[in-house]
Coordinates of C-alpha atoms in Angstrom, one line a residue:
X1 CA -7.2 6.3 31.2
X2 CA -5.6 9.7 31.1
X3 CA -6.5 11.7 27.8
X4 CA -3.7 13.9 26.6
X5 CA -3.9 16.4 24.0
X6 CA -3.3 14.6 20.3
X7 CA -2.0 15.8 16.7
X8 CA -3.0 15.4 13.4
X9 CA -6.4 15.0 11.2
X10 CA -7.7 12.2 14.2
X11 CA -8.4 14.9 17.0
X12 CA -11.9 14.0 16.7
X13 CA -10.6 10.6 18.3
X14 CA -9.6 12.2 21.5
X15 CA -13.6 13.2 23.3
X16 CA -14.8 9.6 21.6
X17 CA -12.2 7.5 22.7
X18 CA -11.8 9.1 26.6
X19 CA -15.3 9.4 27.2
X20 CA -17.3 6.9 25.3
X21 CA -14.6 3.9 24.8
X22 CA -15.8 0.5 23.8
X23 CA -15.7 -2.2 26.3
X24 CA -12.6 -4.1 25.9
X25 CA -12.0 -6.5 22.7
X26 CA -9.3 -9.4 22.7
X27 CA -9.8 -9.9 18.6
X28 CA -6.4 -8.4 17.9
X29 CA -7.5 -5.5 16.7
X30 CA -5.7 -2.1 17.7
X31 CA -6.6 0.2 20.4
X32 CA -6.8 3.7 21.2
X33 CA -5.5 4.4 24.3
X34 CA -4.1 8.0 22.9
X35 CA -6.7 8.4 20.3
X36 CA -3.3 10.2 18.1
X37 CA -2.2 6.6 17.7
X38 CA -4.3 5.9 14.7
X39 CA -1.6 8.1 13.0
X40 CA 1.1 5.8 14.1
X41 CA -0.2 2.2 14.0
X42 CA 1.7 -0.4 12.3
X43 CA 0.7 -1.9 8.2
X44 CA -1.5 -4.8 10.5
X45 CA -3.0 -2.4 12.9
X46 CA -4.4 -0.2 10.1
X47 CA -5.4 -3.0 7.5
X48 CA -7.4 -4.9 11.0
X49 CA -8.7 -1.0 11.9
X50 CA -9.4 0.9 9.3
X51 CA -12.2 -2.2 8.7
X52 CA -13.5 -2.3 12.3
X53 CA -13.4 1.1 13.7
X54 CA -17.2 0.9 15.1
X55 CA -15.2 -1.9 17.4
X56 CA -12.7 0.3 18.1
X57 CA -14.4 3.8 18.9
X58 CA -18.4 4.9 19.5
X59 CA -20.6 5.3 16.2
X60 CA -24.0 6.0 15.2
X61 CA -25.7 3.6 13.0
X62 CA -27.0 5.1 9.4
X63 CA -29.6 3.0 8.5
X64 CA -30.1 1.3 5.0
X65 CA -34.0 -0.2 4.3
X66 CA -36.3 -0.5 1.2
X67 CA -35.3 -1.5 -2.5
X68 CA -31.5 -1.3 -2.9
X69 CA -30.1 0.7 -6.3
X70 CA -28.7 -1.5 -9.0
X71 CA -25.2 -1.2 -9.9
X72 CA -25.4 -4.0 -12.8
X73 CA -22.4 -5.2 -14.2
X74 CA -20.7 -3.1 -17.2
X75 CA -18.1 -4.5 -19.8
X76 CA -14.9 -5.6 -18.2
X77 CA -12.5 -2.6 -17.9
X78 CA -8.9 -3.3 -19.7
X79 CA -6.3 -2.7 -16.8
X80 CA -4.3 -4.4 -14.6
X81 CA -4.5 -3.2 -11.3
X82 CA -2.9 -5.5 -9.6
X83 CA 0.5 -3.9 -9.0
X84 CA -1.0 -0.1 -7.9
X85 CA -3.1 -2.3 -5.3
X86 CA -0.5 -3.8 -3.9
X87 CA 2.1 -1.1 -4.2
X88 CA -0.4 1.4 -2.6
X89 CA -2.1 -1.0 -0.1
X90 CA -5.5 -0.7 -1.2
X91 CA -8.7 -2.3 0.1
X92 CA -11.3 -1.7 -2.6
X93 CA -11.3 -0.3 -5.7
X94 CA -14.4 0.4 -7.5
X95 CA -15.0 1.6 -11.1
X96 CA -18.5 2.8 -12.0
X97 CA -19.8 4.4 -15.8
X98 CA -23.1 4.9 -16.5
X99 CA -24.1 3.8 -12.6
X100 CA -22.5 0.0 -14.1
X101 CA -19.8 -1.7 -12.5
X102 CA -16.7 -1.4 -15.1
X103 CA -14.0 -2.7 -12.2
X104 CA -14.7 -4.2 -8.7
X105 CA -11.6 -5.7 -7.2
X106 CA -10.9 -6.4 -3.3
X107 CA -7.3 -6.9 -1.2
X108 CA -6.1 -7.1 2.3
X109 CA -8.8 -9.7 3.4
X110 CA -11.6 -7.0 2.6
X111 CA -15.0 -7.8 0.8
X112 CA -17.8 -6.4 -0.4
X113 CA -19.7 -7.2 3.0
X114 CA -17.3 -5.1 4.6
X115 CA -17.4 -1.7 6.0
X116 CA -13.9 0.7 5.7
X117 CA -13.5 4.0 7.5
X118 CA -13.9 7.5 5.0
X119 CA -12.0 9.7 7.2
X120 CA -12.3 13.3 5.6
X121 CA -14.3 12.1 2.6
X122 CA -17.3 12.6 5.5
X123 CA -16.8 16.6 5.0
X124 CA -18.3 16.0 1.3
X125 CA -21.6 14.3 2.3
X126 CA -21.6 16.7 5.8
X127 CA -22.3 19.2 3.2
X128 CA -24.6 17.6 0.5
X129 CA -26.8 17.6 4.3
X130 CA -26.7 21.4 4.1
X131 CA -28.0 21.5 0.6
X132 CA -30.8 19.1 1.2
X133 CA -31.3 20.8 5.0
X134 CA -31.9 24.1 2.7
X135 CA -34.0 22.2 -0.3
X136 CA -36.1 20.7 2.9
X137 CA -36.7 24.5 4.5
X138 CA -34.5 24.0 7.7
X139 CA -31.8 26.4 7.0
X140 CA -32.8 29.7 4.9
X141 CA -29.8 30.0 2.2
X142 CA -26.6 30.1 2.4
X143 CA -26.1 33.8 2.8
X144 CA -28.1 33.2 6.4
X145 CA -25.3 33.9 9.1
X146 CA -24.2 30.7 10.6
X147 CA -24.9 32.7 14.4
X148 CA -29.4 32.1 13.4
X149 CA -28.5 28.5 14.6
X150 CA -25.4 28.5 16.4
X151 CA -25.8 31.4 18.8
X152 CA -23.3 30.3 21.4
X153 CA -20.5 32.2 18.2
X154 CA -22.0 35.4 18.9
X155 CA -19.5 37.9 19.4
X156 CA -16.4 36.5 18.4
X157 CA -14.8 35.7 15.3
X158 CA -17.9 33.8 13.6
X159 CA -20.2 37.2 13.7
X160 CA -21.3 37.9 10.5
X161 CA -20.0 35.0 8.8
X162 CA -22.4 33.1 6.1
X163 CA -23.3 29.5 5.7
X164 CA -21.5 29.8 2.3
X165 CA -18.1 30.7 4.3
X166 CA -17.9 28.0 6.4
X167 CA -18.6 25.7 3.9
X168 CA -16.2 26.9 2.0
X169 CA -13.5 27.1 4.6
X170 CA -13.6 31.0 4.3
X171 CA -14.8 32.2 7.3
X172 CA -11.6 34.3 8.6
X173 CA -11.4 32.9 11.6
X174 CA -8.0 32.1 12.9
X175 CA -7.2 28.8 13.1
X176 CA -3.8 26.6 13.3
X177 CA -3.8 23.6 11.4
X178 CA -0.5 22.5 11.8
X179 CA 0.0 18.7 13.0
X180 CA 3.4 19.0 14.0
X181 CA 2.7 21.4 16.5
X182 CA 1.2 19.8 19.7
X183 CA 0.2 23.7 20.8
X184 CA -2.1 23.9 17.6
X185 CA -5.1 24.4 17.1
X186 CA -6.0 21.1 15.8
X187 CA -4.0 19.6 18.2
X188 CA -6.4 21.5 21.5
X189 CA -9.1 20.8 19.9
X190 CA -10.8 18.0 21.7
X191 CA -8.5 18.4 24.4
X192 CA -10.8 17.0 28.0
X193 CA -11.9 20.8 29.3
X194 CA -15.0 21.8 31.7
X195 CA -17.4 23.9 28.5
X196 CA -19.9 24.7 31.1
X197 CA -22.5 22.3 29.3
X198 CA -22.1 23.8 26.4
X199 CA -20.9 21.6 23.6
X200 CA -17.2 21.2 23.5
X201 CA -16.5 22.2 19.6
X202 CA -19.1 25.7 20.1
X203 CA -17.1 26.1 23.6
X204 CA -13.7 25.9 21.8
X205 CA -14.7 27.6 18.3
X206 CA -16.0 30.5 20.0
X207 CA -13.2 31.1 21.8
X208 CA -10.9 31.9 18.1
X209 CA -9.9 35.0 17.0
X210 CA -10.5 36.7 13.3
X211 CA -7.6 36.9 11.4
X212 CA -9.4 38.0 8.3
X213 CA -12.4 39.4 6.6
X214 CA -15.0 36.9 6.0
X215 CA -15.0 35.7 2.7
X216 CA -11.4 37.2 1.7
X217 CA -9.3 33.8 2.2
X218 CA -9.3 30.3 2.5
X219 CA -7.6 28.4 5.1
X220 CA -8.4 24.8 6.0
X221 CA -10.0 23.8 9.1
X222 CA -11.1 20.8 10.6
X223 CA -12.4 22.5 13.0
X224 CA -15.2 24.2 11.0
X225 CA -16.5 21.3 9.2
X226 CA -17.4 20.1 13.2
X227 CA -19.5 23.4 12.8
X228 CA -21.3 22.6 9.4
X229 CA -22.7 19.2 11.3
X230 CA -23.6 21.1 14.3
X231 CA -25.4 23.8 12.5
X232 CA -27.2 21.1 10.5
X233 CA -28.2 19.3 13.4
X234 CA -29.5 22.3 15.2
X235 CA -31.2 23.2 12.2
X236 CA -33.2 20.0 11.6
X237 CA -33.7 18.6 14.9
X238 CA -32.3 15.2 13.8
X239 CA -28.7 13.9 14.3
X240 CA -26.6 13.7 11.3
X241 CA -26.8 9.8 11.4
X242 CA -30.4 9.6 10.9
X243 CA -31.3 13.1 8.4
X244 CA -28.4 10.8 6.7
X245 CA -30.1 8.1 6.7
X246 CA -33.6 9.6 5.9
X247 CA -31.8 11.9 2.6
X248 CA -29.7 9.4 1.1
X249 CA -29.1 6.0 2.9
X250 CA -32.7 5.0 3.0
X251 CA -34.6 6.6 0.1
X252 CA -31.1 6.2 -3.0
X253 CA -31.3 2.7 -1.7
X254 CA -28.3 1.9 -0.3
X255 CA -27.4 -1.7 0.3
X256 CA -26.0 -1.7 4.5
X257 CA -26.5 0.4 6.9
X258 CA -23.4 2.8 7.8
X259 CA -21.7 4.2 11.1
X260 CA -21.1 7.5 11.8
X261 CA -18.6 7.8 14.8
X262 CA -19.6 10.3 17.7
X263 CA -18.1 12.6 20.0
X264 CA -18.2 12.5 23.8
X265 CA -21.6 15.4 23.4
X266 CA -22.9 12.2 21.0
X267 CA -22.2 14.8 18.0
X268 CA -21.2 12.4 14.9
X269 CA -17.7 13.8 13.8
X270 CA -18.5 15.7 10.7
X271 CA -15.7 16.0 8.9
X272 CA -14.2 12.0 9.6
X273 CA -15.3 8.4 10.2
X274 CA -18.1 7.5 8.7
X275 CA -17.9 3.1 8.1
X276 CA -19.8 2.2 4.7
X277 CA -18.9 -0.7 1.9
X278 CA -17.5 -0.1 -1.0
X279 CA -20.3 -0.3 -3.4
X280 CA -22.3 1.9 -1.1
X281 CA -19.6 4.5 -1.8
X282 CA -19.9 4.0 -5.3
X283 CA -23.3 4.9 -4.7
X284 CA -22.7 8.1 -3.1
X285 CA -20.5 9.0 -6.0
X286 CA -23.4 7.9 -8.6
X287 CA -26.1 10.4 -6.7
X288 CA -23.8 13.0 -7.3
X289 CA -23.3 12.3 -10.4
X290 CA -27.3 12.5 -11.4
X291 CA -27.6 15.7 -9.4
X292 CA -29.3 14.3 -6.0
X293 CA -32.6 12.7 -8.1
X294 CA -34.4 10.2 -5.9
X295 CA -37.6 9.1 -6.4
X296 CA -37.9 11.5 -9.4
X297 CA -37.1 14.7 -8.1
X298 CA -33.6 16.7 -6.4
X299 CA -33.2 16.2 -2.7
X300 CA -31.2 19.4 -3.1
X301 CA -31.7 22.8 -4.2
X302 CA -31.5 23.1 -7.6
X303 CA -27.7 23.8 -9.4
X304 CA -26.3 22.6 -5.9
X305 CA -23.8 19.8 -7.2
X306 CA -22.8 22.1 -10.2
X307 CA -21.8 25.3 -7.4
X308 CA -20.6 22.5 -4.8
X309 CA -18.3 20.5 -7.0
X310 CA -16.4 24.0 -8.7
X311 CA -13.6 26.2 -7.3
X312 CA -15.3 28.3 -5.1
X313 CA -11.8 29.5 -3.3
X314 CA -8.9 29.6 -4.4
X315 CA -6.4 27.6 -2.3
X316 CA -3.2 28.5 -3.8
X317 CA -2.5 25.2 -5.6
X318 CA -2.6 25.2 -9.3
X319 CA -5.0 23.1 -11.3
X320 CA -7.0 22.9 -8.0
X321 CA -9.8 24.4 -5.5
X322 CA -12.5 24.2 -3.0
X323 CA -15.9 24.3 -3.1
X324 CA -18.3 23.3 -0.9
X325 CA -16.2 20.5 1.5
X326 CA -15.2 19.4 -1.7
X327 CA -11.9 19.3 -3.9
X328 CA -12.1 20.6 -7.2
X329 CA -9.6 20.1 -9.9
X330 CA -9.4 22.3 -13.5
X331 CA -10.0 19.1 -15.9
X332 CA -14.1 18.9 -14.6
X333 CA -12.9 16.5 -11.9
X334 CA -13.8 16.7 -8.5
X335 CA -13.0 14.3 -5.2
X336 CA -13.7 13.6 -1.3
X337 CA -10.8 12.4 -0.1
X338 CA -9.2 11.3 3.3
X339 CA -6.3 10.6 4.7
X340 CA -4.1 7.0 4.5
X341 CA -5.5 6.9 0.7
X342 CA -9.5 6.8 0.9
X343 CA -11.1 8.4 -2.2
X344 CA -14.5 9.0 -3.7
X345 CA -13.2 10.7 -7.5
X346 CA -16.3 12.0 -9.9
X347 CA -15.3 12.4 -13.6
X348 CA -18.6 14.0 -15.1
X349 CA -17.2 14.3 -18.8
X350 CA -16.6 10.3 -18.7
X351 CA -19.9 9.6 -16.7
X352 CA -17.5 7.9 -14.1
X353 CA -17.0 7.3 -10.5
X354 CA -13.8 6.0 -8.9
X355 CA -13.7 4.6 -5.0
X356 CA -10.4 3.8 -3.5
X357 CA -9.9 2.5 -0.1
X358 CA -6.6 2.4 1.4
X359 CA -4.7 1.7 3.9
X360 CA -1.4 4.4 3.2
X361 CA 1.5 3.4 5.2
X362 CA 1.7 7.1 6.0
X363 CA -1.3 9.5 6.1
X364 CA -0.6 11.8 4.0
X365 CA 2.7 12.1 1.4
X366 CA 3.0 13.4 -2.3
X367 CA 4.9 10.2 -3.5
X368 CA 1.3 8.5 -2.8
X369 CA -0.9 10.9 -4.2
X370 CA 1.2 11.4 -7.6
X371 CA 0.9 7.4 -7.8
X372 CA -2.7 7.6 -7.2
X373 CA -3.1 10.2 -10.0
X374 CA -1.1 8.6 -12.1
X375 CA -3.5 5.6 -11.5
X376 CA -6.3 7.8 -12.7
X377 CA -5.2 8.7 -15.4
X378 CA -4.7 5.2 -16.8
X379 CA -8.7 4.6 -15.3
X380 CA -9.7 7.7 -17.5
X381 CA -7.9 6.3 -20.7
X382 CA -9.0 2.8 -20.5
X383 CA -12.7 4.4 -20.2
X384 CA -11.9 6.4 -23.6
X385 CA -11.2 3.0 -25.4

């Protein structure tokens, strides 16, 4: 198989896919011959994918063990949801308050022993792994220069730039994000190249050039998320699969193991693709919402959820922000959110976590996402009643 150079938010498909693919599979599910498909595959390809991607491309396991949390059942919630999930193609939908199940519903011939695909909703737990890499004495603070464990950026457009600003997508660098535009950035980025040993995302990231002050703008970047889990790998020793595993999977007592999907260097692809169930997202919302406590005590520094989940930049969209990989929104709200519809949403004044998994019949598109609000709203007033 040739690999050719791919667009969109599934670059991180193109090292996996041409140097680590599967063996072959004849259970009709879709393949990834040009790892850029994923953007393209048809309403059956993504509802039989988007539930068996650790079939499809190379993942790391997360493992579960020990007592799993309770999420005991709530009172009923009063709303009809059948319409939105049809209408919006959705796989899971889970309403938590108070850590208790208020709404569990299932479609396209998912269950709750299933596993679904995060895409970007990743970034948010790549960066709870800083905090708890910090809390745990691995990385100094996030005003240490990301260039004390990722010396390879030394000299270019990373110099000087703080763990803070990559995490917050401010580091200056110059970066094209477009996914039309199959000279972009995003689009090179996992491109087949010869890095000299070095890993491929250092050997491409060191290579950009500074388009503005650290710290003075915010610009997305996939790219740079890729450089939060490297960092935190370097800086702990420990892939991000198992410091996963050993923060969160294992000790909040998650109920199945996950999968973390993993580059051609056997990086896990920070910022996409990790495979968990439904309830075990609702979990990761629920952590969040009591601060990182297991055990008794804060895997994280302390007052990390409160600066991660607010605006730290602006991005130019009103009523919403960025903080640290995650989005914030002027109501108290904040989210991890991937493309074709997937969705971890925290509500703090209502005690509430929302998970939706999807499977969008386009990746990305405003008629979807103003149906999806609109569907949250109606979540938050049926919570009031």
């Amino acid at each position: 198989m040739r690999c050719r150079p791919i667009l969109g938010l599934m670059a991180v498909f193109a090292l996996s896919a041409c140097a680590l693919q599967p063996e072959p599979h004849s259970d009709g599910l879709p393949r990834l011959e040009r790892p850029s498909e994923v953007l393209f595959w048809s309403q059956t390809e993504r509802e039989a994918g988007f539930r068996a991607m650790e079939r499809i491309a190379p993942h790391r396991t997360v493992a579960a063990g020990g007592d799993v949390r309770a999420l005991p059942p709530g009172a009923p919630l009063d709303l009809d949801v059948d319409a939105f999930m049809e209408a919006e193609k959705v796989a899971g939908l889970l309403v938590l308050q108070d850590g208790r199940v208020r709404l569990e519903r299932y479609g396209l011939d998912f269950g709750p022993e299933g596993r679904w695909t995060s895409f970007s909703v990743a970034k948010s737990l790549t960066s709870t792994l800083v905090g708890a890499a910090i809390a745990d004495g691995h990385i100094e603070s996030l005003e240490t220069p990301i260039t004390r464990y990722l010396p390879e950026l030394a000299g270019g457009a990373y110099d000087g730039v703080t763990v803070r600003q990559l995490l917050t997508m401010t580091s200056g660098a110059a970066w094209n994000e477009d996914y039309t535009d199959a000279n972009s950035d995003v689009a090179r980025f996992f491109e087949p190249r010869e890095t000299g040993g070095m890993d491929p995302t250092l050997y491409y990231m060191r290579g950009l050039a500074r388009a503005a002050e650290p710290g003075t703008r915010w610009h997305y970047s996939s790219g740079e998320t890729n450089l939060v889990g490297l960092l935190v790998s370097r800086a702990t020793g420990r892939t991000l699969a198992d410091y996963l595993s050993e923060k969160i999977w294992r000790s909040y007592g998650m109920e199945r193991d996950a999968a973390w999907m993993v580059d051609a260097a056997g990086q896990e692809a920070a910022g996409c693709c990790l495979m968990a169930s439904l309830s075990d997202w609702g979990r990761v919302g629920q952590l969040v919402l009591e601060d990182g406590v297991v055990d008794g005590r804060s895997i994280l520094p302390e007052g990390w959820f409160d600066e991660a989940t607010s605006r730290q930049a602006d991005i130019g969209v009103p009523g919403m922000g960025y903080g640290y990989q995650w989005w914030t929104f002027d109501d108290g709200t904040f989210a991890a959110r991937g493309i074709f519809g997937q969705m971890i949403h925290i509500d703090p004044e209502r005690r509430a976590v929302v998970v939706i998994l999807s499977a969008w019949p386009v990746a990305t598109g405003n008629a979807r996402s103003a149906a999806r609000n609109a569907f949250l709203a109606r979540v938050a007033a049926a919570l009031d009643e």
